[in-house]
Structure formats: structure tokens, C-alpha cells
PDB file of C-alpha atoms in Angstrom:
ATOM      1  CA  MET A 551      61.518  70.900  70.749  1.00  0.00           C
ATOM      2  CA  SER A 552      59.990  69.388  73.517  1.00  0.00           C
ATOM      3  CA  SER A 553      58.866  65.405  73.713  1.00  0.00           C
ATOM      4  CA  THR A 554      55.229  66.528  73.120  1.00  0.00           C
ATOM      5  CA  SER A 555      55.878  68.706  69.682  1.00  0.00           C
ATOM      6  CA  THR A 556      55.251  67.693  66.059  1.00  0.00           C
ATOM      7  CA  THR A 557      56.223  69.174  63.116  1.00  0.00           C
ATOM      8  CA  LEU A 558      53.071  70.393  60.946  1.00  0.00           C
ATOM      9  CA  PRO A 559      52.572  72.854  58.054  1.00  0.00           C
ATOM     10  CA  ILE A 560      50.406  76.098  59.351  1.00  0.00           C
ATOM     11  CA  ALA A 561      47.430  74.524  57.626  1.00  0.00           C
ATOM     12  CA  LYS A 562      47.365  71.467  59.376  1.00  0.00           C
ATOM     13  CA  ALA A 563      48.050  73.157  62.847  1.00  0.00           C
ATOM     14  CA  ILE A 564      45.024  75.115  62.067  1.00  0.00           C
ATOM     15  CA  THR A 565      42.989  71.717  61.535  1.00  0.00           C
ATOM     16  CA  ALA A 566      44.764  70.531  64.769  1.00  0.00           C
ATOM     17  CA  GLY A 567      43.805  73.059  66.404  1.00  0.00           C
ATOM     18  CA  LEU A 568      39.865  73.195  65.369  1.00  0.00           C
ATOM     19  CA  ARG A 569      39.589  69.334  65.763  1.00  0.00           C
ATOM     20  CA  ASP A 570      41.125  69.543  69.783  1.00  0.00           C
ATOM     21  CA  ALA A 571      38.730  72.595  70.255  1.00  0.00           C
ATOM     22  CA  MET A 572      35.666  70.407  68.768  1.00  0.00           C
ATOM     23  CA  THR A 573      36.716  67.618  70.627  1.00  0.00           C
ATOM     24  CA  ALA A 574      36.769  69.692  74.117  1.00  0.00           C
ATOM     25  CA  ASP A 575      33.716  71.597  73.500  1.00  0.00           C
ATOM     26  CA  ASP A 576      30.538  70.357  71.366  1.00  0.00           C
ATOM     27  CA  LYS A 577      29.262  73.793  71.114  1.00  0.00           C
ATOM     28  CA  VAL A 578      31.851  74.489  68.602  1.00  0.00           C
ATOM     29  CA  LEU A 579      31.194  73.999  64.987  1.00  0.00           C
ATOM     30  CA  LEU A 580      32.444  75.106  61.477  1.00  0.00           C
ATOM     31  CA  MET A 581      30.649  76.599  58.880  1.00  0.00           C
ATOM     32  CA  GLY A 582      31.486  77.552  55.308  1.00  0.00           C
ATOM     33  CA  GLU A 583      31.790  76.806  51.820  1.00  0.00           C
ATOM     34  CA  ASP A 584      33.288  73.325  50.651  1.00  0.00           C
ATOM     35  CA  ILE A 585      34.562  72.639  54.168  1.00  0.00           C
ATOM     36  CA  GLY A 586      32.827  69.663  54.706  1.00  0.00           C
ATOM     37  CA  PRO A 587      33.598  66.332  52.600  1.00  0.00           C
ATOM     38  CA  LEU A 588      35.842  68.237  50.327  1.00  0.00           C
ATOM     39  CA  GLY A 589      37.708  69.413  53.212  1.00  0.00           C
ATOM     40  CA  GLY A 590      37.870  73.409  51.861  1.00  0.00           C
ATOM     41  CA  VAL A 591      39.991  74.729  48.930  1.00  0.00           C
ATOM     42  CA  PHE A 592      42.939  74.728  50.976  1.00  0.00           C
ATOM     43  CA  ARG A 593      41.924  71.438  53.034  1.00  0.00           C
ATOM     44  CA  VAL A 594      42.089  72.862  56.251  1.00  0.00           C
ATOM     45  CA  THR A 595      39.318  71.307  57.265  1.00  0.00           C
ATOM     46  CA  ASP A 596      40.272  67.922  55.471  1.00  0.00           C
ATOM     47  CA  GLY A 597      38.862  64.998  57.686  1.00  0.00           C
ATOM     48  CA  LEU A 598      36.429  67.031  60.192  1.00  0.00           C
ATOM     49  CA  HIS A 599      33.486  66.111  58.423  1.00  0.00           C
ATOM     50  CA  ALA A 600      34.166  62.613  58.720  1.00  0.00           C
ATOM     51  CA  GLU A 601      34.986  63.073  62.183  1.00  0.00           C
ATOM     52  CA  PHE A 602      32.508  64.922  63.450  1.00  0.00           C
ATOM     53  CA  GLY A 603      29.786  64.866  61.212  1.00  0.00           C
ATOM     54  CA  SER A 604      27.541  67.412  58.863  1.00  0.00           C
ATOM     55  CA  LEU A 605      25.716  68.943  61.858  1.00  0.00           C
ATOM     56  CA  ARG A 606      29.020  70.066  63.282  1.00  0.00           C
ATOM     57  CA  VAL A 607      30.807  70.557  60.173  1.00  0.00           C
ATOM     58  CA  VAL A 608      28.297  72.606  57.655  1.00  0.00           C
ATOM     59  CA  ASP A 609      28.989  72.852  54.019  1.00  0.00           C
ATOM     60  CA  THR A 610      27.006  76.316  53.339  1.00  0.00           C
ATOM     61  CA  PRO A 611      25.512  78.074  50.124  1.00  0.00           C
ATOM     62  CA  LEU A 612      27.641  80.598  48.274  1.00  0.00           C
ATOM     63  CA  ALA A 613      26.141  83.257  50.462  1.00  0.00           C
ATOM     64  CA  GLU A 614      28.919  85.139  53.052  1.00  0.00           C
ATOM     65  CA  ALA A 615      26.115  87.594  54.369  1.00  0.00           C
ATOM     66  CA  GLY A 616      24.268  84.672  55.074  1.00  0.00           C
ATOM     67  CA  ILE A 617      27.015  82.221  56.750  1.00  0.00           C
ATOM     68  CA  VAL A 618      27.693  85.135  59.204  1.00  0.00           C
ATOM     69  CA  GLY A 619      23.966  85.614  59.919  1.00  0.00           C
ATOM     70  CA  THR A 620      23.650  82.638  60.876  1.00  0.00           C
ATOM     71  CA  ALA A 621      26.420  82.366  63.079  1.00  0.00           C
ATOM     72  CA  VAL A 622      25.283  85.614  64.844  1.00  0.00           C
ATOM     73  CA  GLY A 623      21.928  83.463  65.855  1.00  0.00           C
ATOM     74  CA  LEU A 624      23.871  80.634  66.702  1.00  0.00           C
ATOM     75  CA  ALA A 625      25.884  82.238  68.760  1.00  0.00           C
ATOM     76  CA  VAL A 626      22.955  83.845  70.560  1.00  0.00           C
ATOM     77  CA  ARG A 627      21.808  80.504  71.416  1.00  0.00           C
ATOM     78  CA  GLY A 628      25.314  79.341  73.085  1.00  0.00           C
ATOM     79  CA  TYR A 629      27.069  77.929  70.037  1.00  0.00           C
ATOM     80  CA  ARG A 630      30.899  78.932  69.719  1.00  0.00           C
ATOM     81  CA  PRO A 631      30.713  79.086  65.253  1.00  0.00           C
ATOM     82  CA  VAL A 632      34.006  78.978  63.567  1.00  0.00           C
ATOM     83  CA  VAL A 633      33.169  80.882  59.929  1.00  0.00           C
ATOM     84  CA  GLU A 634      35.398  80.039  56.937  1.00  0.00           C
ATOM     85  CA  ILE A 635      35.141  82.886  54.544  1.00  0.00           C
ATOM     86  CA  GLN A 636      36.886  80.967  51.209  1.00  0.00           C
ATOM     87  CA  PHE A 637      39.012  84.173  50.232  1.00  0.00           C
ATOM     88  CA  ASP A 638      39.804  87.492  51.565  1.00  0.00           C
ATOM     89  CA  GLY A 639      38.089  88.869  48.553  1.00  0.00           C
ATOM     90  CA  PHE A 640      34.938  87.031  49.501  1.00  0.00           C
ATOM     91  CA  VAL A 641      34.354  88.787  52.716  1.00  0.00           C
ATOM     92  CA  TYR A 642      32.784  92.204  51.615  1.00  0.00           C
ATOM     93  CA  PRO A 643      29.358  90.791  51.207  1.00  0.00           C
ATOM     94  CA  ALA A 644      29.493  89.772  54.744  1.00  0.00           C
ATOM     95  CA  TYR A 645      30.921  93.200  55.936  1.00  0.00           C
ATOM     96  CA  ASN A 646      27.532  94.732  57.033  1.00  0.00           C
ATOM     97  CA  GLN A 647      26.952  91.409  59.525  1.00  0.00           C
ATOM     98  CA  ILE A 648      30.497  91.677  60.699  1.00  0.00           C
ATOM     99  CA  THR A 649      30.790  95.227  61.369  1.00  0.00           C
ATOM    100  CA  THR A 650      27.051  96.197  62.572  1.00  0.00           C
ATOM    101  CA  GLN A 651      25.846  92.716  64.270  1.00  0.00           C
ATOM    102  CA  VAL A 652      28.885  90.652  65.309  1.00  0.00           C
ATOM    103  CA  ALA A 653      31.258  93.727  66.746  1.00  0.00           C
ATOM    104  CA  LYS A 654      28.116  95.600  68.162  1.00  0.00           C
ATOM    105  CA  MET A 655      26.004  93.180  69.700  1.00  0.00           C
ATOM    106  CA  HIS A 656      27.888  92.939  73.198  1.00  0.00           C
ATOM    107  CA  ASN A 657      27.662  96.531  73.384  1.00  0.00           C
ATOM    108  CA  ARG A 658      24.146  96.961  72.406  1.00  0.00           C
ATOM    109  CA  THR A 659      23.069  94.609  74.932  1.00  0.00           C
ATOM    110  CA  SER A 660      24.770  96.557  77.851  1.00  0.00           C
ATOM    111  CA  GLY A 661      26.985  93.166  77.735  1.00  0.00           C
ATOM    112  CA  ALA A 662      24.364  90.628  78.360  1.00  0.00           C
ATOM    113  CA  VAL A 663      24.631  89.121  74.950  1.00  0.00           C
ATOM    114  CA  ASN A 664      28.275  87.744  73.817  1.00  0.00           C
ATOM    115  CA  LEU A 665      29.308  86.499  70.435  1.00  0.00           C
ATOM    116  CA  PRO A 666      32.046  83.784  70.432  1.00  0.00           C
ATOM    117  CA  ILE A 667      32.321  83.555  66.672  1.00  0.00           C
ATOM    118  CA  VAL A 668      35.444  82.936  64.969  1.00  0.00           C
ATOM    119  CA  ILE A 669      35.667  84.389  61.159  1.00  0.00           C
ATOM    120  CA  ARG A 670      38.756  82.714  59.615  1.00  0.00           C
ATOM    121  CA  ILE A 671      39.950  84.683  56.696  1.00  0.00           C
ATOM    122  CA  PRO A 672      42.579  83.056  54.277  1.00  0.00           C
ATOM    123  CA  HIS A 673      44.608  86.226  53.308  1.00  0.00           C
ATOM    124  CA  GLY A 674      47.203  87.896  51.662  1.00  0.00           C
ATOM    125  CA  GLY A 675      48.636  87.428  47.714  1.00  0.00           C
ATOM    126  CA  GLY A 676      51.517  85.580  46.110  1.00  0.00           C
ATOM    127  CA  ILE A 677      49.317  82.193  45.295  1.00  0.00           C
ATOM    128  CA  GLY A 678      48.907  83.366  41.388  1.00  0.00           C
ATOM    129  CA  ALA A 679      45.325  83.587  41.814  1.00  0.00           C
ATOM    130  CA  VAL A 680      42.608  85.515  40.177  1.00  0.00           C
ATOM    131  CA  GLU A 681      40.975  88.929  41.196  1.00  0.00           C
ATOM    132  CA  HIS A 682      39.372  88.810  44.566  1.00  0.00           C
ATOM    133  CA  HIS A 683      41.637  86.084  45.979  1.00  0.00           C
ATOM    134  CA  SER A 684      44.398  87.960  47.226  1.00  0.00           C
ATOM    135  CA  GLU A 685      43.362  90.939  49.273  1.00  0.00           C
ATOM    136  CA  SER A 686      44.586  92.039  52.500  1.00  0.00           C
ATOM    137  CA  PRO A 687      41.370  93.654  54.279  1.00  0.00           C
ATOM    138  CA  GLU A 688      42.809  94.378  57.906  1.00  0.00           C
ATOM    139  CA  ALA A 689      42.696  97.918  57.661  1.00  0.00           C
ATOM    140  CA  LEU A 690      38.916  97.650  57.112  1.00  0.00           C
ATOM    141  CA  PHE A 691      38.173  95.548  60.184  1.00  0.00           C
ATOM    142  CA  ALA A 692      40.600  97.447  62.879  1.00  0.00           C
ATOM    143  CA  PRO A 693      38.952 100.413  63.448  1.00  0.00           C
ATOM    144  CA  THR A 694      35.680  98.332  64.135  1.00  0.00           C
ATOM    145  CA  ALA A 695      35.528  98.253  67.989  1.00  0.00           C
ATOM    146  CA  GLY A 696      34.395  95.092  69.436  1.00  0.00           C
ATOM    147  CA  LEU A 697      36.415  93.042  66.618  1.00  0.00           C
ATOM    148  CA  ARG A 698      39.502  90.994  67.696  1.00  0.00           C
ATOM    149  CA  ILE A 699      42.358  90.534  64.986  1.00  0.00           C
ATOM    150  CA  LEU A 700      44.672  88.084  65.093  1.00  0.00           C
ATOM    151  CA  ALA A 701      47.404  87.220  62.416  1.00  0.00           C
ATOM    152  CA  PRO A 702      49.318  83.812  63.016  1.00  0.00           C
ATOM    153  CA  SER A 703      52.587  83.409  60.895  1.00  0.00           C
ATOM    154  CA  ASN A 704      54.008  80.360  62.272  1.00  0.00           C
ATOM    155  CA  ALA A 705      52.355  76.724  62.815  1.00  0.00           C
ATOM    156  CA  GLN A 706      52.485  77.315  66.623  1.00  0.00           C
ATOM    157  CA  ASP A 707      50.738  80.378  66.585  1.00  0.00           C
ATOM    158  CA  ALA A 708      48.134  78.602  64.138  1.00  0.00           C
ATOM    159  CA  TYR A 709      47.218  75.803  66.401  1.00  0.00           C
ATOM    160  CA  TRP A 710      47.550  78.236  69.546  1.00  0.00           C
ATOM    161  CA  MET A 711      45.412  81.195  68.160  1.00  0.00           C
ATOM    162  CA  THR A 712      42.981  79.005  66.731  1.00  0.00           C
ATOM    163  CA  ARG A 713      42.305  77.511  70.077  1.00  0.00           C
ATOM    164  CA  GLN A 714      42.401  80.649  72.079  1.00  0.00           C
ATOM    165  CA  ALA A 715      40.411  82.517  69.337  1.00  0.00           C
ATOM    166  CA  ILE A 716      37.557  79.891  69.744  1.00  0.00           C
ATOM    167  CA  GLU A 717      37.636  80.316  73.704  1.00  0.00           C
ATOM    168  CA  SER A 718      37.289  83.907  73.391  1.00  0.00           C
ATOM    169  CA  GLU A 719      33.916  85.525  74.582  1.00  0.00           C
ATOM    170  CA  ASP A 720      34.717  88.101  71.889  1.00  0.00           C
ATOM    171  CA  PRO A 721      34.577  87.914  67.827  1.00  0.00           C
ATOM    172  CA  VAL A 722      37.455  87.055  66.846  1.00  0.00           C
ATOM    173  CA  ILE A 723      38.771  87.366  62.837  1.00  0.00           C
ATOM    174  CA  MET A 724      41.805  85.247  62.059  1.00  0.00           C
ATOM    175  CA  LEU A 725      43.849  86.197  59.213  1.00  0.00           C
ATOM    176  CA  GLU A 726      45.544  83.217  57.849  1.00  0.00           C
ATOM    177  CA  PRO A 727      48.758  83.870  55.693  1.00  0.00           C
ATOM    178  CA  LYS A 728      47.282  81.446  52.767  1.00  0.00           C
ATOM    179  CA  ARG A 729      50.756  81.688  50.842  1.00  0.00           C
ATOM    180  CA  ARG A 730      52.597  80.215  53.981  1.00  0.00           C
ATOM    181  CA  TYR A 731      49.928  77.149  54.900  1.00  0.00           C
ATOM    182  CA  TRP A 732      52.613  74.650  53.818  1.00  0.00           C
ATOM    183  CA  VAL A 733      55.292  76.290  55.507  1.00  0.00           C
ATOM    184  CA  LYS A 734      56.176  74.018  58.532  1.00  0.00           C
ATOM    185  CA  GLY A 735      56.954  74.245  61.729  1.00  0.00           C
ATOM    186  CA  ASP A 736      56.929  72.680  65.640  1.00  0.00           C
ATOM    187  CA  VAL A 737      53.594  72.562  67.348  1.00  0.00           C
ATOM    188  CA  ASP A 738      53.643  72.007  71.051  1.00  0.00           C
ATOM    189  CA  PRO A 739      49.417  71.171  71.652  1.00  0.00           C
ATOM    190  CA  ASP A 740      49.992  70.094  75.238  1.00  0.00           C
ATOM    191  CA  HIS A 741      51.877  73.364  76.558  1.00  0.00           C
ATOM    192  CA  ARG A 742      49.733  76.569  76.173  1.00  0.00           C
ATOM    193  CA  PRO A 743      52.153  79.451  75.437  1.00  0.00           C
ATOM    194  CA  GLU A 744      53.102  82.148  77.920  1.00  0.00           C
ATOM    195  CA  LEU A 745      52.829  84.852  75.382  1.00  0.00           C
ATOM    196  CA  SER A 746      48.669  85.900  75.027  1.00  0.00           C
ATOM    197  CA  PRO A 747      47.718  85.852  71.826  1.00  0.00           C
ATOM    198  CA  TRP A 748      46.934  89.710  71.934  1.00  0.00           C
ATOM    199  CA  GLN A 749      50.761  90.646  72.324  1.00  0.00           C
ATOM    200  CA  ALA A 750      53.664  91.078  69.524  1.00  0.00           C
ATOM    201  CA  GLN A 751      56.533  89.081  69.983  1.00  0.00           C
ATOM    202  CA  VAL A 752      60.232  90.087  69.525  1.00  0.00           C
ATOM    203  CA  VAL A 753      61.310  87.259  67.344  1.00  0.00           C
ATOM    204  CA  ARG A 754      65.110  88.643  66.389  1.00  0.00           C
ATOM    205  CA  PRO A 755      66.907  91.200  69.016  1.00  0.00           C
ATOM    206  CA  GLY A 756      68.527  94.241  67.177  1.00  0.00           C
ATOM    207  CA  THR A 757      69.787  97.398  68.008  1.00  0.00           C
ATOM    208  CA  ASP A 758      69.888  99.706  64.815  1.00  0.00           C
ATOM    209  CA  ALA A 759      66.177  99.543  63.690  1.00  0.00           C
ATOM    210  CA  THR A 760      62.722  97.765  64.354  1.00  0.00           C
ATOM    211  CA  LEU A 761      60.996  95.943  61.470  1.00  0.00           C
ATOM    212  CA  LEU A 762      57.391  95.407  62.028  1.00  0.00           C
ATOM    213  CA  ALA A 763      55.293  92.759  60.195  1.00  0.00           C
ATOM    214  CA  TRP A 764      52.517  90.279  60.448  1.00  0.00           C
ATOM    215  CA  GLY A 765      51.330  86.882  58.962  1.00  0.00           C
ATOM    216  CA  PRO A 766      52.572  86.529  55.627  1.00  0.00           C
ATOM    217  CA  SER A 767      55.447  89.091  55.735  1.00  0.00           C
ATOM    218  CA  MET A 768      57.079  87.574  58.588  1.00  0.00           C
ATOM    219  CA  PRO A 769      59.550  85.762  56.261  1.00  0.00           C
ATOM    220  CA  LEU A 770      60.584  88.465  54.403  1.00  0.00           C
ATOM    221  CA  ALA A 771      60.977  90.612  57.566  1.00  0.00           C
ATOM    222  CA  LEU A 772      63.164  87.619  58.985  1.00  0.00           C
ATOM    223  CA  GLU A 773      65.054  87.384  55.610  1.00  0.00           C
ATOM    224  CA  SER A 774      65.475  91.221  55.115  1.00  0.00           C
ATOM    225  CA  ALA A 775      67.136  91.176  58.946  1.00  0.00           C
ATOM    226  CA  GLN A 776      69.506  88.397  57.548  1.00  0.00           C
ATOM    227  CA  VAL A 777      70.780  90.143  54.861  1.00  0.00           C
ATOM    228  CA  ALA A 778      71.130  93.235  56.298  1.00  0.00           C
ATOM    229  CA  ALA A 779      73.177  91.936  59.161  1.00  0.00           C
ATOM    230  CA  GLU A 780      75.828  90.906  56.417  1.00  0.00           C
ATOM    231  CA  ASP A 781      76.154  94.229  55.958  1.00  0.00           C
ATOM    232  CA  GLY A 782      76.531  95.270  59.649  1.00  0.00           C
ATOM    233  CA  ILE A 783      73.063  96.146  60.091  1.00  0.00           C
ATOM    234  CA  ASP A 784      71.589  95.039  63.188  1.00  0.00           C
ATOM    235  CA  LEU A 785      67.694  94.722  62.692  1.00  0.00           C
ATOM    236  CA  GLU A 786      65.015  94.068  65.730  1.00  0.00           C
ATOM    237  CA  VAL A 787      62.284  92.145  63.945  1.00  0.00           C
ATOM    238  CA  ILE A 788      58.720  92.097  65.711  1.00  0.00           C
ATOM    239  CA  ASP A 789      55.811  89.792  64.886  1.00  0.00           C
ATOM    240  CA  ALA A 790      52.614  92.302  65.453  1.00  0.00           C
ATOM    241  CA  ARG A 791      50.450  88.887  66.050  1.00  0.00           C
ATOM    242  CA  SER A 792      47.265  90.613  67.016  1.00  0.00           C
ATOM    243  CA  LEU A 793      46.161  93.504  64.831  1.00  0.00           C
ATOM    244  CA  SER A 794      43.393  94.442  67.202  1.00  0.00           C
ATOM    245  CA  PRO A 795      44.430  95.445  69.692  1.00  0.00           C
ATOM    246  CA  VAL A 796      47.716  96.181  68.478  1.00  0.00           C
ATOM    247  CA  ASP A 797      50.436  95.857  71.332  1.00  0.00           C
ATOM    248  CA  PHE A 798      51.713  99.083  71.185  1.00  0.00           C
ATOM    249  CA  PRO A 799      53.804  98.822  74.459  1.00  0.00           C
ATOM    250  CA  THR A 800      56.055  96.160  72.896  1.00  0.00           C
ATOM    251  CA  ILE A 801      56.497  98.129  69.548  1.00  0.00           C
ATOM    252  CA  ALA A 802      57.267 101.447  71.347  1.00  0.00           C
ATOM    253  CA  ALA A 803      59.778 100.011  73.920  1.00  0.00           C
ATOM    254  CA  SER A 804      61.745  98.400  70.704  1.00  0.00           C
ATOM    255  CA  VAL A 805      61.582 101.827  68.909  1.00  0.00           C
ATOM    256  CA  ARG A 806      63.316 103.548  72.044  1.00  0.00           C
ATOM    257  CA  ARG A 807      65.683 101.284  71.850  1.00  0.00           C
ATOM    258  CA  THR A 808      66.543 101.382  68.132  1.00  0.00           C
ATOM    259  CA  GLY A 809      65.115 104.732  67.436  1.00  0.00           C
ATOM    260  CA  ARG A 810      63.756 103.722  64.025  1.00  0.00           C
ATOM    261  CA  LEU A 811      60.752 101.787  62.667  1.00  0.00           C
ATOM    262  CA  LEU A 812      60.070 100.238  59.559  1.00  0.00           C
ATOM    263  CA  ILE A 813      56.639  98.596  59.087  1.00  0.00           C
ATOM    264  CA  VAL A 814      56.185  96.291  56.332  1.00  0.00           C
ATOM    265  CA  HIS A 815      52.521  94.576  55.269  1.00  0.00           C
ATOM    266  CA  GLU A 816      51.062  93.554  51.811  1.00  0.00           C
ATOM    267  CA  ALA A 817      47.935  95.760  52.085  1.00  0.00           C
ATOM    268  CA  PRO A 818      48.268  98.989  50.358  1.00  0.00           C
ATOM    269  CA  VAL A 819      50.127 101.704  52.365  1.00  0.00           C
ATOM    270  CA  LEU A 820      47.427 104.342  51.612  1.00  0.00           C
ATOM    271  CA  GLY A 821      45.272 103.797  54.458  1.00  0.00           C
ATOM    272  CA  GLY A 822      46.621 100.523  55.490  1.00  0.00           C
ATOM    273  CA  LEU A 823      47.092  99.763  59.442  1.00  0.00           C
ATOM    274  CA  GLY A 824      50.916 100.709  58.991  1.00  0.00           C
ATOM    275  CA  GLY A 825      49.731 104.255  59.108  1.00  0.00           C
ATOM    276  CA  GLU A 826      47.858 103.907  62.311  1.00  0.00           C
ATOM    277  CA  ILE A 827      50.992 102.557  63.961  1.00  0.00           C
ATOM    278  CA  ALA A 828      52.990 104.717  62.409  1.00  0.00           C
ATOM    279  CA  ALA A 829      51.259 107.807  64.253  1.00  0.00           C
ATOM    280  CA  ARG A 830      50.935 106.364  67.365  1.00  0.00           C
ATOM    281  CA  ILE A 831      54.511 105.445  67.591  1.00  0.00           C
ATOM    282  CA  SER A 832      55.565 109.009  66.316  1.00  0.00           C
ATOM    283  CA  GLU A 833      53.802 110.257  69.219  1.00  0.00           C
ATOM    284  CA  GLN A 834      54.642 107.871  71.782  1.00  0.00           C
ATOM    285  CA  CYS A 835      58.584 107.810  70.960  1.00  0.00           C
ATOM    286  CA  PHE A 836      58.674 111.286  69.237  1.00  0.00           C
ATOM    287  CA  TYR A 837      61.931 111.959  71.448  1.00  0.00           C
ATOM    288  CA  HIS A 838      63.536 108.868  70.872  1.00  0.00           C
ATOM    289  CA  LEU A 839      62.946 108.685  67.112  1.00  0.00           C
ATOM    290  CA  GLU A 840      66.326 109.264  64.958  1.00  0.00           C
ATOM    291  CA  ALA A 841      64.289 109.171  61.644  1.00  0.00           C
ATOM    292  CA  PRO A 842      60.838 109.049  60.268  1.00  0.00           C
ATOM    293  CA  VAL A 843      58.431 106.143  60.644  1.00  0.00           C
ATOM    294  CA  LEU A 844      58.431 104.461  56.997  1.00  0.00           C
ATOM    295  CA  ARG A 845      56.314 101.895  55.368  1.00  0.00           C
ATOM    296  CA  VAL A 846      56.617  99.135  52.817  1.00  0.00           C
ATOM    297  CA  GLY A 847      53.537  97.627  51.456  1.00  0.00           C
ATOM    298  CA  GLY A 848      51.308  97.547  48.383  1.00  0.00           C
ATOM    299  CA  TYR A 849      50.638 100.335  46.170  1.00  0.00           C
ATOM    300  CA  HIS A 850      47.252 102.024  45.747  1.00  0.00           C
ATOM    301  CA  LEU A 851      46.509 100.087  42.846  1.00  0.00           C
ATOM    302  CA  PRO A 852      43.621  96.745  42.369  1.00  0.00           C
ATOM    303  CA  TYR A 853      45.406  93.761  43.023  1.00  0.00           C
ATOM    304  CA  PRO A 854      47.037  92.745  39.774  1.00  0.00           C
ATOM    305  CA  PRO A 855      46.832  89.717  37.759  1.00  0.00           C
ATOM    306  CA  ALA A 856      49.297  86.831  38.686  1.00  0.00           C
ATOM    307  CA  ARG A 857      51.895  87.407  36.327  1.00  0.00           C
ATOM    308  CA  MET A 858      52.340  90.936  37.720  1.00  0.00           C
ATOM    309  CA  GLU A 859      51.759  90.379  41.412  1.00  0.00           C
ATOM    310  CA  HIS A 860      55.678  89.821  42.064  1.00  0.00           C
ATOM    311  CA  ALA A 861      55.903  93.703  41.048  1.00  0.00           C
ATOM    312  CA  TYR A 862      53.422  94.431  43.614  1.00  0.00           C
ATOM    313  CA  LEU A 863      54.146  92.727  46.652  1.00  0.00           C
ATOM    314  CA  PRO A 864      56.769  94.159  49.124  1.00  0.00           C
ATOM    315  CA  ASP A 865      60.125  92.306  48.364  1.00  0.00           C
ATOM    316  CA  LEU A 866      63.896  92.254  49.760  1.00  0.00           C
ATOM    317  CA  ASP A 867      65.175  94.995  47.383  1.00  0.00           C
ATOM    318  CA  ARG A 868      61.853  97.259  48.808  1.00  0.00           C
ATOM    319  CA  VAL A 869      62.167  96.295  52.166  1.00  0.00           C
ATOM    320  CA  LEU A 870      66.274  96.788  52.367  1.00  0.00           C
ATOM    321  CA  ASP A 871      65.539 100.350  50.501  1.00  0.00           C
ATOM    322  CA  GLY A 872      63.652 101.400  53.422  1.00  0.00           C
ATOM    323  CA  VAL A 873      65.962 100.311  55.885  1.00  0.00           C
ATOM    324  CA  ASP A 874      68.526 102.082  53.622  1.00  0.00           C
ATOM    325  CA  ARG A 875      66.475 105.374  53.872  1.00  0.00           C
ATOM    326  CA  LEU A 876      65.998 104.926  57.890  1.00  0.00           C
ATOM    327  CA  LEU A 877      69.665 104.782  58.449  1.00  0.00           C
ATOM    328  CA  GLU A 878      70.423 107.960  55.935  1.00  0.00           C
ATOM    329  CA  HIS A 879      68.936 110.617  59.142  1.00  0.00           C
TER     330      HIS A 879
END
């Protein structure tokens, strides 16, 4: 840890990123439900209303389409709005605005208009919530050209991805791992990372198989690698970090070394982003693969009630079973 580093939970790393971006550029403003004096339901914007005022930290009505639509107008006028969608399952009323306006405006105007909008979405399950509060909607947005999607899994990435998303001239969806919000990590706000936010990162080198995950699934991936190592299985773990664009070169380079790939995400396997990654890697690494690319994810079911979510989410046993199936070939 460098002399300028501090230890912060992921939620507070995002707060720090928002604060520093707002301090650096008075065109940055925040919009969302209950983000003002309350500080948001997860307290990510705590203190920012008192510091920057109600013109830059705007409490909005419960109207996601209106929130994003207003952000479009602000961005056209030169502002850099950061929109909070209170829970992942609340984003769907804004889907039309995001996919037909936010994603398309730059192309529609032949590059004359940029929409530097950040849409923050706490995503994933594991918090014992009610319906519509535990979704993983990345596969609904990743195919939409014109959108970038980031999925930080640790405090350092949470801080810097927040800053870099706000600086981007393209619209960015930030999928924040809500059940990991209070996991602490080192944050160095004074030294910009050399690794681009749009690149994947090998967080654990290995030789026997590649394990790819992102956001809330990363701690499970690392735990699985640790347990597998006790049985003499050496897993390489990659944090995808960016879901649009996906850093296929880094993933493919790893698979060419290990010959095997297991993808872990909370979203349903059917139609999940892991399916596109599996197809691409099968094409690009066909002659290096020793086994089919496998996936571990949610089931093709509505997200279950809180008492049953443990049976729905990927866990250590399911991941290690996937590893065993890989190594049977």
C-alpha cells in the first residue's frame, strides 16, 4: 500500500470517486431517488448533498424513464450527469431511454453530439431482498452498440472506474456489486492505474484452467481457486472488469495457456453474457481447447425469495463441480 492509499469499503470508494469528480468538474451532477440528504439507500452519496447542494445532487421522483430522459437533455447541454438507479430491477422502465436515446445519439448525429452519462446500477443478489431488487441485467445492455459497461469487484476499481466512467465521452453503465458494498480494500486516489478500465485483469495466475468472473462473483472465483489448489488444481482467475467491450484478447491468451475455461456469473446461464464469451473463445481458441467452455450461473427462473436465493446463486460446490467437469476431458 502506497503512502497515499487508504482503506475503504467499495461503497465509500465510489463516494470518494464521485466527490473527486464533482470537485474537479462543476459540470458533473448526480440524479436519483433518495440520493440527496438521505445519501441513497446504500448511502453511496452520503454527505454529497451537504457538500455540493441540491442543484448538483438532485433528488428525483420515482420515475426512471424521466430520470434518464432528463440526463439526456442535460448531457446535450454540456453537463455530465451521473444517474443512480436505486436497484437493478428498477432499470427496466428506463430501458427505452437507455437503448434508443443514450446509446444512439452519438451515431444519430454523425458524431456531433456526445452523451457523457454514467448510469450507476447496484446489481446482483445475496442481500435477502424482495422481488425486483436482485437482478443481473448485463446481458440486456451489452449487445447495444453505443454503451459501455463496467463491473468493479474491489474498492480500487470502484474508485477509479467511477472517475474514468465520468470522464468518458461515451455513456457508461456501472454495475456495482451491492452485496460487496461493505467489503474493504486499498484505494490510491493519487495514482491513476496503468490498466485501462476496458481491460480484463489476471488476478491469480494458473496453469490448469481459466476461471472468468466479474463484479459480485469475483470473491467466489478466488475462493474456488484457493480450495482447488488444496487438491493440486492450479486455476487462473480473471476479473473481466469491462462487460462492453469485453477484453477478449486477455481471456483468449489465458485460455491458450490453460486449455480450459469456466465462466461464472449470477445472471441466468440461458441468454447470459457468458454464452457470448463462450462462443467467441470457442471460435478463437478452438485448437487450444482441451474441453468445452463451461458456465456456472443462475437458473432459468425468476429470482427467488430471500430464503431460497442461496439455492439459486452460484456457490463453491457448483463452481468446483464445473472445474471437475472441465478436467474430466
